[in-house]
Short mmCIF file of C-alpha atoms in Angstrom, two decimals:
data_model
loop_
_atom_site.label_atom_id
_atom_site.label_comp_id
_atom_site.label_asym_id
_atom_site.label_seq_id
_atom_site.Cartn_x
_atom_site.Cartn_y
_atom_site.Cartn_z
CA UNK A 341 176.09 -95.92 -7.48
CA UNK A 342 173.67 -94.46 -9.28
CA UNK A 343 173.30 -95.78 -13.03
CA UNK A 344 171.43 -97.71 -15.92
CA UNK A 345 171.29 -101.13 -15.27
CA UNK A 346 169.92 -103.66 -18.53
CA UNK A 347 169.59 -106.99 -18.17
CA UNK A 348 170.38 -109.70 -19.57
CA UNK A 349 173.79 -108.48 -21.55
CA UNK A 350 172.68 -111.92 -23.79
CA UNK A 351 169.13 -112.75 -25.30
CA UNK A 352 168.28 -115.65 -26.96
CA UNK A 353 164.95 -116.21 -28.51
CA UNK A 354 163.10 -118.67 -30.57
CA UNK A 355 160.93 -117.45 -33.54
CA UNK A 356 157.44 -117.30 -32.46
CA UNK A 357 158.29 -116.12 -28.83
CA UNK A 358 157.97 -113.27 -27.33
CA UNK A 359 160.61 -111.90 -24.62
CA UNK A 360 160.97 -108.94 -22.53
CA UNK A 361 164.39 -106.41 -21.87
CA UNK A 362 164.58 -105.78 -18.43
CA UNK A 363 165.82 -101.48 -17.87
CA UNK A 364 166.54 -100.10 -14.01
CA UNK A 365 167.81 -96.46 -13.52
CA UNK A 366 168.36 -94.98 -9.90
CA UNK A 367 169.59 -91.82 -11.27
CA UNK A 368 165.96 -90.49 -10.47
CA UNK A 369 165.69 -89.51 -14.18
CA UNK A 370 161.88 -88.40 -15.57
CA UNK A 371 162.77 -89.09 -19.13
CA UNK A 372 164.15 -93.01 -20.33
CA UNK A 373 164.57 -94.00 -24.01
CA UNK A 374 165.16 -97.74 -26.13
CA UNK A 375 166.88 -97.67 -29.17
CA UNK A 376 167.92 -100.22 -31.35
CA UNK A 377 171.78 -100.34 -33.57
CA UNK A 378 172.26 -102.41 -36.20
CA UNK A 379 175.37 -102.37 -38.07
CA UNK A 380 175.71 -99.17 -40.16
CA UNK A 381 172.36 -97.85 -39.15
CA UNK A 382 173.13 -96.07 -36.01
CA UNK A 383 171.11 -96.08 -33.11
CA UNK A 384 167.34 -95.61 -33.97
CA UNK A 385 164.24 -94.84 -30.82
CA UNK A 386 161.39 -97.21 -30.36
CA UNK A 387 159.75 -95.71 -27.33
CA UNK A 388 160.12 -92.91 -25.16
CA UNK A 389 158.73 -92.41 -21.93
CA UNK A 390 158.83 -88.92 -20.02
CA UNK A 391 156.48 -89.77 -17.23
CA UNK A 392 155.36 -92.80 -15.48
CA UNK A 393 152.52 -94.13 -16.88
CA UNK A 394 153.21 -92.24 -20.12
CA UNK A 395 155.36 -93.49 -22.87
CA UNK A 396 155.69 -92.52 -27.05
CA UNK A 397 156.45 -94.58 -30.32
CA UNK A 398 160.09 -93.62 -31.28
CA UNK A 399 160.46 -94.17 -34.97
CA UNK A 400 160.48 -98.37 -35.42
CA UNK A 401 157.97 -99.04 -32.63
CA UNK A 402 156.13 -101.70 -34.76
CA UNK A 403 156.67 -104.98 -33.42
CA UNK A 404 157.72 -103.52 -29.62
CA UNK A 405 156.29 -102.31 -26.75
CA UNK A 406 156.55 -100.71 -23.38
CA UNK A 407 155.43 -100.03 -19.79
CA UNK A 408 156.46 -97.13 -17.60
CA UNK A 409 155.07 -98.11 -13.87
CA UNK A 410 157.71 -97.02 -12.56
CA UNK A 411 160.37 -94.07 -12.23
CA UNK A 412 162.96 -96.52 -12.27
CA UNK A 413 161.63 -99.32 -14.71
CA UNK A 414 161.07 -99.09 -18.07
CA UNK A 415 160.75 -102.51 -19.68
CA UNK A 416 160.71 -103.35 -23.75
CA UNK A 417 158.90 -106.57 -25.38
CA UNK A 418 159.77 -107.86 -28.23
CA UNK A 419 157.02 -109.34 -29.31
CA UNK A 420 156.52 -112.09 -32.22
CA UNK A 421 154.91 -109.18 -35.01
CA UNK A 422 158.62 -108.04 -35.65
CA UNK A 423 160.25 -109.55 -38.10
CA UNK A 424 164.07 -109.00 -37.55
CA UNK A 425 164.51 -109.03 -34.36
CA UNK A 426 168.17 -109.83 -33.59
CA UNK A 427 169.84 -106.95 -32.48
CA UNK A 428 171.33 -104.69 -29.79
CA UNK A 429 168.93 -102.96 -27.71
CA UNK A 430 170.55 -99.92 -25.66
CA UNK A 431 168.09 -97.92 -22.93
CA UNK A 432 169.03 -94.58 -21.46
CA UNK A 433 167.91 -92.30 -18.92
CA UNK A 434 167.94 -88.49 -18.64
CA UNK A 435 167.14 -86.29 -16.16
CA UNK A 436 164.45 -82.98 -17.89
CA UNK A 437 165.05 -80.56 -14.87
CA UNK A 438 166.98 -78.05 -17.01
CA UNK A 439 165.94 -79.06 -20.72
CA UNK A 440 167.07 -80.82 -22.99
CA UNK A 441 171.00 -79.58 -22.69
CA UNK A 442 171.13 -82.80 -20.32
CA UNK A 443 172.65 -85.20 -21.98
CA UNK A 444 170.68 -89.15 -22.08
CA UNK A 445 173.14 -91.73 -19.59
CA UNK A 446 173.07 -95.01 -21.66
CA UNK A 447 172.80 -98.93 -19.81
CA UNK A 448 175.54 -101.74 -21.01
CA UNK A 449 173.10 -102.30 -23.80
CA UNK A 450 170.96 -106.28 -24.29
CA UNK A 451 172.42 -107.96 -27.40
CA UNK A 452 169.04 -109.85 -28.80
CA UNK A 453 169.58 -113.38 -30.88
CA UNK A 454 166.83 -114.99 -32.21
CA UNK A 455 167.39 -118.38 -33.44
CA UNK B 886 161.91 -85.93 -37.99
CA UNK B 887 165.12 -84.40 -38.06
CA UNK B 888 167.81 -86.15 -39.60
CA UNK B 889 171.49 -86.47 -38.60
CA UNK B 890 174.07 -87.29 -41.08
CA UNK B 891 177.29 -88.73 -40.57
CA UNK B 892 179.19 -89.11 -43.68
CA UNK B 893 182.34 -90.62 -42.89
CA UNK B 894 181.85 -94.45 -41.64
CA UNK B 895 185.47 -94.88 -41.11
CA UNK B 896 188.13 -92.28 -40.36
CA UNK B 897 192.06 -93.24 -39.16
CA UNK B 898 194.19 -90.77 -37.56
CA UNK B 899 197.96 -91.33 -36.28
CA UNK B 900 198.44 -91.51 -32.74
CA UNK B 901 199.22 -87.76 -31.31
CA UNK B 902 197.95 -86.27 -34.52
CA UNK B 903 194.55 -84.43 -34.88
CA UNK B 904 191.33 -85.62 -36.83
CA UNK B 905 187.79 -84.03 -37.61
CA UNK B 906 184.52 -85.86 -37.87
CA UNK B 907 181.82 -84.60 -39.68
CA UNK B 908 177.88 -84.10 -38.99
CA UNK B 909 175.32 -81.99 -40.81
CA UNK B 910 171.67 -81.93 -39.56
CA UNK B 911 168.47 -80.92 -41.24
CA UNK B 912 165.99 -78.95 -38.97
CA UNK B 913 163.79 -76.11 -39.08
CA UNK B 914 163.90 -75.45 -35.39
CA UNK B 915 166.14 -72.39 -33.96
CA UNK B 916 166.36 -73.90 -30.56
CA UNK B 917 168.16 -77.05 -30.04
CA UNK B 918 171.08 -79.35 -28.86
CA UNK B 919 173.77 -81.12 -30.09
CA UNK B 920 176.00 -84.28 -28.88
CA UNK B 921 178.92 -86.16 -29.94
CA UNK B 922 178.77 -89.25 -27.78
CA UNK B 923 181.57 -92.03 -28.00
CA UNK B 924 181.01 -96.18 -28.13
CA UNK B 925 184.46 -97.30 -27.81
CA UNK B 926 184.44 -101.52 -28.20
CA UNK B 927 182.55 -102.09 -24.29
CA UNK B 928 179.76 -100.68 -26.72
CA UNK B 929 178.85 -98.44 -23.34
CA UNK B 930 177.86 -94.85 -24.66
CA UNK B 931 179.66 -92.35 -23.61
CA UNK B 932 178.69 -88.54 -23.63
CA UNK B 933 182.06 -86.19 -25.48
CA UNK B 934 180.73 -83.03 -25.67
CA UNK B 935 177.72 -81.07 -26.14
CA UNK B 936 176.64 -77.72 -27.35
CA UNK B 937 173.24 -75.36 -27.48
CA UNK B 938 172.34 -74.40 -30.77
CA UNK B 939 172.28 -70.43 -29.10
CA UNK B 940 175.33 -70.42 -28.32
CA UNK B 941 177.72 -69.25 -30.85
CA UNK B 942 180.64 -70.45 -28.92
CA UNK B 943 182.22 -73.74 -29.50
CA UNK B 944 182.30 -75.94 -26.66
CA UNK B 945 185.48 -77.53 -25.62
CA UNK B 946 186.13 -80.84 -23.80
CA UNK B 947 189.82 -81.34 -23.16
CA UNK B 948 191.12 -82.89 -26.00
CA UNK B 949 187.49 -82.94 -27.77
CA UNK B 950 186.44 -79.65 -29.86
CA UNK B 951 183.14 -78.79 -31.74
CA UNK B 952 183.05 -76.94 -34.27
CA UNK B 953 179.22 -75.21 -34.40
CA UNK B 954 177.57 -73.85 -37.70
CA UNK B 955 174.87 -73.35 -37.78
CA UNK B 956 173.65 -71.67 -40.35
CA UNK B 957 175.67 -74.15 -42.13
CA UNK B 958 173.80 -76.66 -40.46
CA UNK B 959 177.27 -78.39 -38.81
CA UNK B 960 178.54 -79.87 -36.24
CA UNK B 961 182.21 -81.05 -36.17
CA UNK B 962 184.26 -83.32 -33.82
CA UNK B 963 187.79 -82.36 -33.73
CA UNK B 964 190.40 -84.45 -31.97
CA UNK B 965 193.27 -83.13 -30.62
CA UNK B 966 196.39 -85.35 -29.78
CA UNK B 967 194.90 -88.62 -30.57
CA UNK B 968 195.56 -91.52 -28.44
CA UNK B 969 195.00 -95.03 -28.56
CA UNK B 970 192.13 -94.98 -26.06
CA UNK B 971 190.46 -92.46 -28.27
CA UNK B 972 189.36 -95.57 -31.04
CA UNK B 973 185.48 -95.98 -31.10
CA UNK B 974 182.59 -95.43 -33.01
CA UNK B 975 181.46 -91.84 -32.46
CA UNK B 976 177.87 -90.91 -32.89
CA UNK B 977 176.75 -87.22 -33.60
CA UNK B 978 173.12 -86.87 -31.75
CA UNK B 979 170.62 -83.74 -32.08
CA UNK B 980 167.64 -82.94 -29.13
CA UNK B 981 165.44 -81.00 -29.92
CA UNK B 982 162.72 -79.32 -26.77
CA UNK B 983 160.26 -81.87 -27.23
CA UNK B 984 163.02 -84.49 -25.97
CA UNK B 985 163.49 -86.62 -28.37
CA UNK B 986 167.16 -87.42 -29.61
CA UNK B 987 167.99 -88.29 -32.93
CA UNK B 988 171.68 -89.79 -33.85
CA UNK B 989 173.40 -90.36 -36.74
CA UNK B 990 175.20 -93.63 -38.60
CA UNK B 991 178.39 -93.09 -36.34
CA UNK B 992 181.76 -92.73 -37.86
CA UNK B 993 184.27 -95.34 -37.07
CA UNK B 994 187.90 -94.10 -35.94
CA UNK B 995 190.79 -96.08 -35.75
CA UNK B 996 193.95 -94.55 -34.01
CA UNK B 997 197.33 -95.82 -35.79
CA UNK B 998 200.22 -96.51 -33.33
#
């Protein structure tokens, strides 16, 4: 089946540790996105990538890093510099052929909790 | 950056009735795209409806219909014949030609049996 997978579903981290969230898609989409979701704040863009080996910062990139070495994969690292990392993280992808009319497809999300 | 405003944090509707969720956005661009996404308790985001700014005709998908007012920068979602399965968070989103998406803060919809 085509889709987006995120792992793990739940993740616990001790303060001061870096942690990497996985996002994989087999939809052959060029663009991939990472969002953070907090109660009452909707989805906020962390990073996005429109092509392999290229990515741009979103509105809240501080304390996060990404890589895009393969078209299918867009992992997100939450570093110890992120002051309040406990949140729900959503990965999305989108085909760019045809322009922005194409919707984003979302993964099931990862809930990160800092202990 | 563009902003998307959903001024109704919570809404409720009786089963089989109609409800309208509001969304306004701020942009100086003439070409853009608007979306409504549904997020049920499973937290899986699902596309409900989408609208191209240069099309005056309102988008419809079965019981879901949009009311797009370009001059007012408004993009509301009407849900007709509400069903229990419609209970969810609903997010309005704006996409520019640079492929960035901007989301509102969401409206939590409760459907009362």
